[in-house]
Coordinates of C-alpha atoms and ligand atoms in Angstrom, one line a residue:
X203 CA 0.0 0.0 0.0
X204 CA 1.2 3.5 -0.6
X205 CA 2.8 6.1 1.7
X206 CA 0.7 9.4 2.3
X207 CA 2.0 12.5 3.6
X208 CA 0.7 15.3 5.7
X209 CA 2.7 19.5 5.3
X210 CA 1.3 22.4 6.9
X211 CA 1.5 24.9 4.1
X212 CA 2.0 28.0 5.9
X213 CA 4.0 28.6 9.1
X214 CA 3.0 25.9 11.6
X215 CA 0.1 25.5 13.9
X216 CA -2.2 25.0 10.7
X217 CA -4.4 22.1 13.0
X218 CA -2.0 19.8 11.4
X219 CA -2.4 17.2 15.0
X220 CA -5.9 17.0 14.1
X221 CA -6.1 15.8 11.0
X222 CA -3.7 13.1 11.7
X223 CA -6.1 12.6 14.3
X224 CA -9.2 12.4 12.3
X225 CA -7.0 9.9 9.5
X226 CA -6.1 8.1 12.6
X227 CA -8.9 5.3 12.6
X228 CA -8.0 4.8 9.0
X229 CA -4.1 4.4 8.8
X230 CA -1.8 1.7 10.1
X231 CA 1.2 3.3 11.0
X232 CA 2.1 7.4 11.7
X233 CA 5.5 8.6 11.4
X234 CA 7.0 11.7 12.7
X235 CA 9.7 12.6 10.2
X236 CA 10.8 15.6 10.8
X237 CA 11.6 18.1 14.2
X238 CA 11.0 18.0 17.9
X239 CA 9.6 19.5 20.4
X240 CA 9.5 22.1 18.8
X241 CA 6.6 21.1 17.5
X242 CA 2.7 21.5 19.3
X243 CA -0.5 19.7 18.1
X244 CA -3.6 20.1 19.5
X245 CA -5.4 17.6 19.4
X246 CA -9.6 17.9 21.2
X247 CA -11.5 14.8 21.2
X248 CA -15.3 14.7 22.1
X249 CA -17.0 12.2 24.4
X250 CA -20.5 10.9 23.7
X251 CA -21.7 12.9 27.1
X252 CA -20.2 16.0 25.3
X253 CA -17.4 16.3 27.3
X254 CA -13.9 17.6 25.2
X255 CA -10.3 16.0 26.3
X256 CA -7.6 18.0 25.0
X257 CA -4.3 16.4 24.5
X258 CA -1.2 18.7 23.6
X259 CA 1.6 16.5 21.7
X260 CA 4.9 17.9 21.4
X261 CA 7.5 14.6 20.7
X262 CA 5.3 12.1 19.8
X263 CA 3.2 11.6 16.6
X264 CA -0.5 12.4 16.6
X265 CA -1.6 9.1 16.0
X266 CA -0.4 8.2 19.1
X267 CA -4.1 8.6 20.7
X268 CA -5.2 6.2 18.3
X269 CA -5.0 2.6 19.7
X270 CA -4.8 1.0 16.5
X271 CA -1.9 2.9 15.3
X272 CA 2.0 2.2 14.9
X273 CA 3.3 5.8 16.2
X274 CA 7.1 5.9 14.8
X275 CA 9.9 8.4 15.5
X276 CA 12.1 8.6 12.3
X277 CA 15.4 8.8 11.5
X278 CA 14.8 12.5 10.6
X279 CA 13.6 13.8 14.4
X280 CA 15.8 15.3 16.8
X281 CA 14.5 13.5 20.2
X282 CA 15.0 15.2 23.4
X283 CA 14.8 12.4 25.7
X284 CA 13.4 13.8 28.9
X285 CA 10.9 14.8 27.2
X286 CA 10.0 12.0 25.6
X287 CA 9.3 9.7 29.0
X288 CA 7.6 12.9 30.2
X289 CA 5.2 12.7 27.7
X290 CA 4.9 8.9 27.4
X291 CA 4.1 9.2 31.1
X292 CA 1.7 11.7 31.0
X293 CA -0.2 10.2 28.1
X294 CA 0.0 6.5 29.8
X295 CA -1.5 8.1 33.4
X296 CA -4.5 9.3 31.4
X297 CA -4.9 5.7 29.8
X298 CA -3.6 6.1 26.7
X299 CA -1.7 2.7 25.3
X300 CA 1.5 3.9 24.3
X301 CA 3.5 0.6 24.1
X302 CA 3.9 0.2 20.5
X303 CA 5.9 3.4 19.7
X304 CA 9.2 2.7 17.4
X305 CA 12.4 5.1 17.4
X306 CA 14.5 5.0 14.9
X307 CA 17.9 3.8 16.0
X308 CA 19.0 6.9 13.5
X309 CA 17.5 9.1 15.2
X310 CA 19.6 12.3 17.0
X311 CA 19.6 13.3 20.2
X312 CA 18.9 16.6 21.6
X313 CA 22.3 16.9 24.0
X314 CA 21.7 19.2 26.7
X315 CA 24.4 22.0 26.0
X316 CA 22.5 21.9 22.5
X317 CA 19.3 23.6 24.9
X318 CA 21.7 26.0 26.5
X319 CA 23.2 26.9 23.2
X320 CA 20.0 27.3 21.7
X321 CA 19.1 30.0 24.5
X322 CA 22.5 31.9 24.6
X323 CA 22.5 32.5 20.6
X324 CA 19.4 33.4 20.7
X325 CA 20.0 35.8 23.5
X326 CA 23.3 36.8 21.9
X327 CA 21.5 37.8 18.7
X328 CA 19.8 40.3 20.3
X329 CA 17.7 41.8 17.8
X330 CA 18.6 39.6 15.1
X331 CA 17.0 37.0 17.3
X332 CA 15.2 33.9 15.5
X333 CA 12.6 33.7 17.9
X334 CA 13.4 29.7 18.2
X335 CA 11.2 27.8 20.9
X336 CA 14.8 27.3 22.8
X337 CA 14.8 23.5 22.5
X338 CA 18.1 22.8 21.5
X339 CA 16.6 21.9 17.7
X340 CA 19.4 24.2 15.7
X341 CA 21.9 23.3 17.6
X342 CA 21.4 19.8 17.4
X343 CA 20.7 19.6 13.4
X344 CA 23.4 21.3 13.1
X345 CA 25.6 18.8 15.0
X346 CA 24.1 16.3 12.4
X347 CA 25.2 18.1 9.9
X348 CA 28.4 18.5 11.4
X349 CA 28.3 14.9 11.8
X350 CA 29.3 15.5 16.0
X351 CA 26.2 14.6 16.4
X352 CA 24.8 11.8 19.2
X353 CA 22.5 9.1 17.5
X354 CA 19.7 6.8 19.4
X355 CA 22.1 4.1 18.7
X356 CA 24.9 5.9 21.0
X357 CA 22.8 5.2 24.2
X358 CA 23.6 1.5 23.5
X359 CA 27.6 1.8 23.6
X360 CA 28.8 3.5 26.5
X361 CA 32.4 3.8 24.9
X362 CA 31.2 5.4 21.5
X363 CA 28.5 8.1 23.6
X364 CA 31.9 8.9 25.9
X365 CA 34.0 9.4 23.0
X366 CA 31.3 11.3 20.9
X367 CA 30.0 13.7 23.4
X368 CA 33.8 14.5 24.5
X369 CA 34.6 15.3 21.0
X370 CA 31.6 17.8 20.5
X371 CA 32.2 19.6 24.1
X372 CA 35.8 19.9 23.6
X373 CA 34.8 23.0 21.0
X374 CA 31.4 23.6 22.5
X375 CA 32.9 24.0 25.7
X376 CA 34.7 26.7 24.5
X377 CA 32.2 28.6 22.6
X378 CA 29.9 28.3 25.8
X379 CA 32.9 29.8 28.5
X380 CA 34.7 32.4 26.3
X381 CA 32.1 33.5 23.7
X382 CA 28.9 33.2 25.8
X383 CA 30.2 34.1 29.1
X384 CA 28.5 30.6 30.8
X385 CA 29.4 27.3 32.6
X386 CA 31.0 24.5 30.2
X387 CA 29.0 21.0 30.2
X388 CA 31.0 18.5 32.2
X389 CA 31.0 15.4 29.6
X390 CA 30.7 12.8 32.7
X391 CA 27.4 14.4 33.9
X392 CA 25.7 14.5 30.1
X393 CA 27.3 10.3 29.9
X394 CA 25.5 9.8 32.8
X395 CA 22.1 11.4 32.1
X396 CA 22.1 10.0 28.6
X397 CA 23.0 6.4 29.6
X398 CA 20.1 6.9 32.1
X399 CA 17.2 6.8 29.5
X400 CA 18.9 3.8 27.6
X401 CA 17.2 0.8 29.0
X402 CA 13.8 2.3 29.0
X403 CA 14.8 3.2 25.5
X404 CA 15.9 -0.4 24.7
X405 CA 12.9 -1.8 23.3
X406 CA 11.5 1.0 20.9
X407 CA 14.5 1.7 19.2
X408 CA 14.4 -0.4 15.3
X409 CA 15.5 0.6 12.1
X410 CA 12.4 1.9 11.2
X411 CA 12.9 2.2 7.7
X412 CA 13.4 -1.4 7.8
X413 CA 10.0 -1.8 9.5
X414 CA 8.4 1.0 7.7
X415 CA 9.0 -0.5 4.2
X416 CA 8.3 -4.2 5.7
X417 CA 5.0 -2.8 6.5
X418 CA 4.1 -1.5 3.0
X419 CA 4.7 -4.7 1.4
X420 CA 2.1 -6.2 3.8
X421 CA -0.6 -3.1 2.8
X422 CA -0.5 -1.1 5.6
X423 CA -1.2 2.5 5.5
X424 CA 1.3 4.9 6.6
X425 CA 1.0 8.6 7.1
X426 CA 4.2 10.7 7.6
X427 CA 3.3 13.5 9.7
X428 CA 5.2 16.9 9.2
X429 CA 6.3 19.4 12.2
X430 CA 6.6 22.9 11.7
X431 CA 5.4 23.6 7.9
X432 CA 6.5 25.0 4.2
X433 CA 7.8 28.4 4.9
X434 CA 9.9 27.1 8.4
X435 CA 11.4 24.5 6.1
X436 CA 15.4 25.0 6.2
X437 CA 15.3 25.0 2.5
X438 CA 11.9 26.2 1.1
X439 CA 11.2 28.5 3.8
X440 CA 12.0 32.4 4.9
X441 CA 15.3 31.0 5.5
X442 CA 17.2 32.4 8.2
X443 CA 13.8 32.6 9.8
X444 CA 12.9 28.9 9.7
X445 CA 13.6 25.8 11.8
X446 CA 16.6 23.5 11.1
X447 CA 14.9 20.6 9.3
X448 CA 13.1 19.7 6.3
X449 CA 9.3 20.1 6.7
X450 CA 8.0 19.4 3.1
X451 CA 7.1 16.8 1.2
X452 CA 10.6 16.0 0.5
X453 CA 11.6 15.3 3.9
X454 CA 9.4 12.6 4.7
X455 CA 11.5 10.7 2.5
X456 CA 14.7 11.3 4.0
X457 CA 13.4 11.8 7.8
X458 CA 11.9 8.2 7.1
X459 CA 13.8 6.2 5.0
X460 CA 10.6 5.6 2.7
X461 CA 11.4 6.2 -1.1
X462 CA 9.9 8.8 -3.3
X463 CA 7.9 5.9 -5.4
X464 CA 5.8 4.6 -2.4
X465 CA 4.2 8.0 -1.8
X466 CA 0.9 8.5 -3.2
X467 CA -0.7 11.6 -2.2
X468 CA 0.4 15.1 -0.3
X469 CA -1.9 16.5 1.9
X470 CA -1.4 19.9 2.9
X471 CA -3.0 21.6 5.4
X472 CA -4.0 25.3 5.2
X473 CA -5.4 28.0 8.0
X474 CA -8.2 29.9 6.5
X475 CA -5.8 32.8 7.7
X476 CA -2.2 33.2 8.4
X477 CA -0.2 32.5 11.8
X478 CA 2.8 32.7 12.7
X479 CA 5.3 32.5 15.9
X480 CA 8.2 34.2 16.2
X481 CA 10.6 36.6 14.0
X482 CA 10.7 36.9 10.2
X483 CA 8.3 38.4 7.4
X484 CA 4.9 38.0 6.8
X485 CA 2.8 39.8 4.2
X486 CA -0.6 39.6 5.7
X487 CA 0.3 40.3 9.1
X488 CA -2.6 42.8 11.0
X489 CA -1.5 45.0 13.5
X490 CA -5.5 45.9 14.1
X491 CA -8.6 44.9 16.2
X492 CA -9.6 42.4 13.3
X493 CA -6.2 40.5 14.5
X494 CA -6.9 40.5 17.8
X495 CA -10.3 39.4 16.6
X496 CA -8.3 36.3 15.0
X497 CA -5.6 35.3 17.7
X498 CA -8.8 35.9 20.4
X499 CA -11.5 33.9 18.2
X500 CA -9.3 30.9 17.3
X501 CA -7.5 30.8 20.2
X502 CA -3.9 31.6 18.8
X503 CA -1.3 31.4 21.4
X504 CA 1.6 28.8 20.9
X505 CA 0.8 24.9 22.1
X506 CA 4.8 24.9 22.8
X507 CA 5.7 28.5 24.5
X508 CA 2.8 30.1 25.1
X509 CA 3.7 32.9 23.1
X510 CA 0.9 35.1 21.3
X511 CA 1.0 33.8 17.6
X512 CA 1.2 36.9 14.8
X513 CA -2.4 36.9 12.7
X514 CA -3.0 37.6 9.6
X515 CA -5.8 36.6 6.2
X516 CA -5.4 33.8 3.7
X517 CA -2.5 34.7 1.5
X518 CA -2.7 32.4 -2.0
X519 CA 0.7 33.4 -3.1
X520 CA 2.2 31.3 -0.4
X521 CA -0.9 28.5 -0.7
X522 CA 0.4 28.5 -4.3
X523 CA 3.8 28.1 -3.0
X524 CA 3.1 25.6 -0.7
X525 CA 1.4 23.4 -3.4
X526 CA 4.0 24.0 -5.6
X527 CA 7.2 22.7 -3.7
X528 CA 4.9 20.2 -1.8
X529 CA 2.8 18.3 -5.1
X530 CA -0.3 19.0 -2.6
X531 CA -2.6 16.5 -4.1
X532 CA -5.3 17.7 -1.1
X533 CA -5.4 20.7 0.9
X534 CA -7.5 20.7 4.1
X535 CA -8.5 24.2 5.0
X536 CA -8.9 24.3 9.0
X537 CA -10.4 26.8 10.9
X538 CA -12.7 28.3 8.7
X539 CA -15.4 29.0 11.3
X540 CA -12.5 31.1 13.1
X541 CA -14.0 33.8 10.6
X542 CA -17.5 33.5 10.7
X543 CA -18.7 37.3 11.7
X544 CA -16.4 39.3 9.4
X545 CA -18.2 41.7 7.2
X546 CA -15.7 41.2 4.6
X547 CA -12.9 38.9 4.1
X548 CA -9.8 39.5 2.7
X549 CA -8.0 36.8 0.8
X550 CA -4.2 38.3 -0.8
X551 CA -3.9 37.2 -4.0
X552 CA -0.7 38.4 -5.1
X553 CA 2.0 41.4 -3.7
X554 CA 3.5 44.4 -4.6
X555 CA 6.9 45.4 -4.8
X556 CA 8.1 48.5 -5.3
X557 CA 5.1 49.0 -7.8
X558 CA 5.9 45.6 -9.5
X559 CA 3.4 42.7 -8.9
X560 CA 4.4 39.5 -8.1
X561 CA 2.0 36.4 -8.6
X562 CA 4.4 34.0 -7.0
X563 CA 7.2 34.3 -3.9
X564 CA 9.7 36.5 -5.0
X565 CA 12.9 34.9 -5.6
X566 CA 14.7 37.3 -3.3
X567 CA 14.1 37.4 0.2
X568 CA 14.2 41.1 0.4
X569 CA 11.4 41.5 -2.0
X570 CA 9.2 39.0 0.0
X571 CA 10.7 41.4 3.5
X572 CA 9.1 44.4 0.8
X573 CA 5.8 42.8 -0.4
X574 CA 2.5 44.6 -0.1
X575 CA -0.5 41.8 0.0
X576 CA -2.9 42.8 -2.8
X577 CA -6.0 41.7 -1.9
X578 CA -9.2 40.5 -2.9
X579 CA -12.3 41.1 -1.0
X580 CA -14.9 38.2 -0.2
X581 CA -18.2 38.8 1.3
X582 CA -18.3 37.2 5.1
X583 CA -20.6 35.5 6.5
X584 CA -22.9 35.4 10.3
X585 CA -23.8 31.9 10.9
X586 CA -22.2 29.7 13.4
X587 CA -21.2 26.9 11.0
X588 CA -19.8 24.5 13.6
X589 CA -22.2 22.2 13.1
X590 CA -21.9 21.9 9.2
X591 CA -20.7 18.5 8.1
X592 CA -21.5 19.0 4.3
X593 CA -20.2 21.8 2.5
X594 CA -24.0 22.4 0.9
X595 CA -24.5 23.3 4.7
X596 CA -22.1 25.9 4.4
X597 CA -23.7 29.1 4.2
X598 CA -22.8 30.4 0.7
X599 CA -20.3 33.2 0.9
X600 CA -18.8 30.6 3.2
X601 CA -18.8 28.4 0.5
X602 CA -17.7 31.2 -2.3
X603 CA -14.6 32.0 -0.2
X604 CA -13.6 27.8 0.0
X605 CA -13.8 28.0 -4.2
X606 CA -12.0 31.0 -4.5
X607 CA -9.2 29.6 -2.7
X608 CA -9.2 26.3 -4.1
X609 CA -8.8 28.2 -7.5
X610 CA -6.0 30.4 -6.4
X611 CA -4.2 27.9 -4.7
X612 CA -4.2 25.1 -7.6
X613 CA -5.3 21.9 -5.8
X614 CA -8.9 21.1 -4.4
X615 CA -9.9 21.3 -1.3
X616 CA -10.8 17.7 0.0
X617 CA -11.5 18.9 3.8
X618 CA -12.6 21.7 6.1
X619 CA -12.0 22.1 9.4
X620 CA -15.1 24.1 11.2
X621 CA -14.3 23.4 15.0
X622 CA -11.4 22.3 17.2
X623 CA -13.3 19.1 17.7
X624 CA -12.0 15.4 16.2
X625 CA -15.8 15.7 14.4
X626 CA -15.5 19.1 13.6
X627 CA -14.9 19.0 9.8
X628 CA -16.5 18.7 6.3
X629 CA -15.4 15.9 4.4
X630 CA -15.6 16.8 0.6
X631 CA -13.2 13.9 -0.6
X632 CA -11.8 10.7 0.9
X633 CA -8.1 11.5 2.2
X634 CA -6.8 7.9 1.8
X635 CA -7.7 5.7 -1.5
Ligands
GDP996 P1 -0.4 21.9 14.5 O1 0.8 22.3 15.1 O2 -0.5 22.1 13.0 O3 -0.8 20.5 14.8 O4 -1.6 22.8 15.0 P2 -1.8 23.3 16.6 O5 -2.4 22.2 17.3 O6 -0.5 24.0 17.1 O7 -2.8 24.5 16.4 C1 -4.0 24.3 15.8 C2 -5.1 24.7 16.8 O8 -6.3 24.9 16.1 C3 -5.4 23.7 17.8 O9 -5.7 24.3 19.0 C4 -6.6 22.9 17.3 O10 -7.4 22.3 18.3 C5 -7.3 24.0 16.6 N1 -8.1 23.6 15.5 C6 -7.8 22.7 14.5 N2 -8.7 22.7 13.5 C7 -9.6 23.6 13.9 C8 -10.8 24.1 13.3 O11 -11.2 23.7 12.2 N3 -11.5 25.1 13.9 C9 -11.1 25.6 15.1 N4 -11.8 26.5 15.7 N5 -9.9 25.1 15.7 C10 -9.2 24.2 15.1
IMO997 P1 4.1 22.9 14.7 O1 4.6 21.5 14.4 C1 5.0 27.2 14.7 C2 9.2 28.4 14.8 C3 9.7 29.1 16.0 C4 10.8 29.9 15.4 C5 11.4 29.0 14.3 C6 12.6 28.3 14.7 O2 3.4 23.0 16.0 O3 3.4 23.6 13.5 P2 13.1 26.3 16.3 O4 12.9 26.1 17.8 O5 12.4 25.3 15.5 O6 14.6 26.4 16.0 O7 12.5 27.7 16.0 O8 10.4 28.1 14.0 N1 8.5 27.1 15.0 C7 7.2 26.9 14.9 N2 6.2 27.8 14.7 N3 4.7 25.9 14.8 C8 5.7 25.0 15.0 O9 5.5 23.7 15.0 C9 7.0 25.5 15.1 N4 8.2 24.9 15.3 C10 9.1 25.9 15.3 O10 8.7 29.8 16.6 O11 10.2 31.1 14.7
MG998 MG1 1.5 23.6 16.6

């Protein structure tokens, strides 16, 4: 059976844990192939007596809450172990079965002087911060690129981890003491912590490509769920203002081990509006009360830090974008009922620069710093749509701003998100084959 993959098309926090969620039921298998805790999904599911349980994933795969699923940490994840048994734990004590997750063996491992360095850079960048979530994510990608690196696999030879994590401290060490004024990290102490987790560890770690592609010959289903989204990708993104891994369709490949010809279909998921979370540029952004009304309405403040998220409308150019560098074969568009109320509802369709239009990204990252949305004005609509389940339900300029977006972004619209709940959606077209 073939491989699907899930993007968030804009910057993050798209409701990307809920439709993993809501595929849950129907897949076999959900890798995480990409990131760490950086990441933060949501994810509300509704009792029969009405009641909601909200679950906040950071580490783990979405499917996770699903019992019949095979949640998998690839090879392309940066796995900060602490974390990891915290929130193992924390799902198991509210009964959630979380005994068949697999790590890949691949797999790095957030060290922590990569959490301090993280914080200090970002502190000595002053204004030229990043605005990172201060997880040790950059630091630690870019010890894998470095190849200093620790892998999963490290935990399991004491000799190699001693060896490895001496070699990375002995320049860390002095980066952290004479360029950022702090402590150095005592290699015997990290050893030690590391070597703590390793016989819990023991038994999830594989080489899950190996069990991955073993799986797909027997006709499972497997979704490969994306952190962070198209424009925070290292590559594709508003590069430096990204995070350090690849988030697109393209990295589920390599963050899982799972060749190009297995996949099958790209889902991408898309806010009816813009967010975003931290530093960088961002066309649409509103500085106004119809923001506020946005972060307030849907709730936008960060499942990881807490921080306020930056609002904003639909821009196309970058849905265009996103289904461009992606091969979106289905966008879901979540939140929609987030802008029920609006008298009007902007949608940019394009930007200015310096009195030239631009129908796609510009190529240069000071033009997209430049770009002036130009927009397009829907009519809005009053009814509470929350309880639509079929897009002839929709009210119709609801349904008038859907097809205008599907048309400007190139790719149809197979979903539509209308509440934070796990039943909460309009299903236009089937997701999986
Ligand atoms: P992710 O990082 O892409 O998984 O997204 P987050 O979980 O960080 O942020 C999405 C937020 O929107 C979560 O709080 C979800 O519960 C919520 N959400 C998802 N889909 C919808 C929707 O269609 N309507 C509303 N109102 N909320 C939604
Ligand atoms: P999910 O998976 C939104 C942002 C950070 C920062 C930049 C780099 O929930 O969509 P990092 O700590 O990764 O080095 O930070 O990327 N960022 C996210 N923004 N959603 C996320 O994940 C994010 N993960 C990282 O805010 O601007
Ligand atoms: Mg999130």
């Amino acid at each position: 059976m073939p491989a699907i993959v899930l993007v968030g098309a804009q910057w993050g926090d798209e409701g990307k844990g809920k439709a993993t969620d809501l595929m849950g039921g129907d897949v076999d298998y959900v890798v995480k192939f990409n990131g760490g805790n950086n990441a933060g999904h949501t994810v509300v599911i509704e009792g029969e007596d009405g009641t909601r349980e909200k679950y906040a994933l950071h580490l783990l795969p979405s499917g996770i809450l699903t019992p019949t699923v095979t949640p998998v940490i690839g090879n392309g994840v940066v796995v900060d172990l602490e974390v990891l048994f915290e929130e193992l734990d924390g799902l198991q004590a509210r009964g959630v079965d979380t005994s068949r997750l697999v790590v890949s063996a691949n797999a790095h491992v957030i060290a922590p002087y990569n959490r301090t360095l993280d914080k200090v850079t970002e502190r000595f960048l002053g204004a030229r911060r990043i605005g990172t979530t201060g997880r040790g994510i950059g630091p630690t990608y870019a010890d894998k690129m470095n190849r200093v690196g620790i892998r999963i696999q490290d935990l399991f030879d004491e000799g190699i981890l001693r060896q490895k994590v001496e070699a990375a401290l002995a320049l860390k060490n002095q980066v952290l003491v004479k360029i950022y004024n702090t402590r150095a990290a005592e290699a015997d102490r990290v050893v030690d912590e590391l070597l703590g987790y390793a016989e819990r560890l023991r038994p999830m770690v594989a080489d899950t490509s190996l069990v991955l592609e073993q799986a797909l010959d027997a006709g499972a289903n497997v979704l490969l769920e994306a952190g962070q989204a198209t424009l925070l990708d290292v590559d594709h993104g508003t590069y430096p203002f990204v995070t350090s891994s690849s988030a697109t369709a393209g990295g589920a490949c390599t963050g899982s081990g799972i060749p190009p010809t297995r996949v099958s279909r790209v889902i991408a998921i898309l806010k009816a509006y813009t967010t975003r979370v931290g530093e960088g540029p961002f066309p649409t952004e509103l500085f106004d009360d119809d923001g506020e009304t946005l972060r307030s309405v849907g709730a936008e403040y960060g499942t990881t830090t807490g921080r306020p998220r930056r609002c904003g409308w639909m821009d196309t150019v970058i849905g265009r974008y996103a289904n461009r560098v992606n091969g979106v074969t289905d966008f879901v568009i979540t939140k929609l009922d987030v802008l029920t109320g609006f008298e009007k509802v902007p949608v940019c369709v394009a930007y200015e620069v310096d009195g030239v239009r631009h129908d796609e990204m510009p190529v240069n990252q000071t033009d997209f710093h430049h770009a002036r949305p130009v927009y397009e004005q829907l009519d809005g609509w009053s009814e509470d749509i929350s309880g639509c389940r079929t897009f002839d339900e929709l009210p119709a300029a609801a349904q008038s701003y859907v097809l205008r977006v599907e048309e400007l972004i190139g790719a149809r619209v197979s979903a539509i998100g209308v509440g934070p709940g796990r039943h909460e959606i309009i299903q236009r077209h089937p997701l999986l084959d």
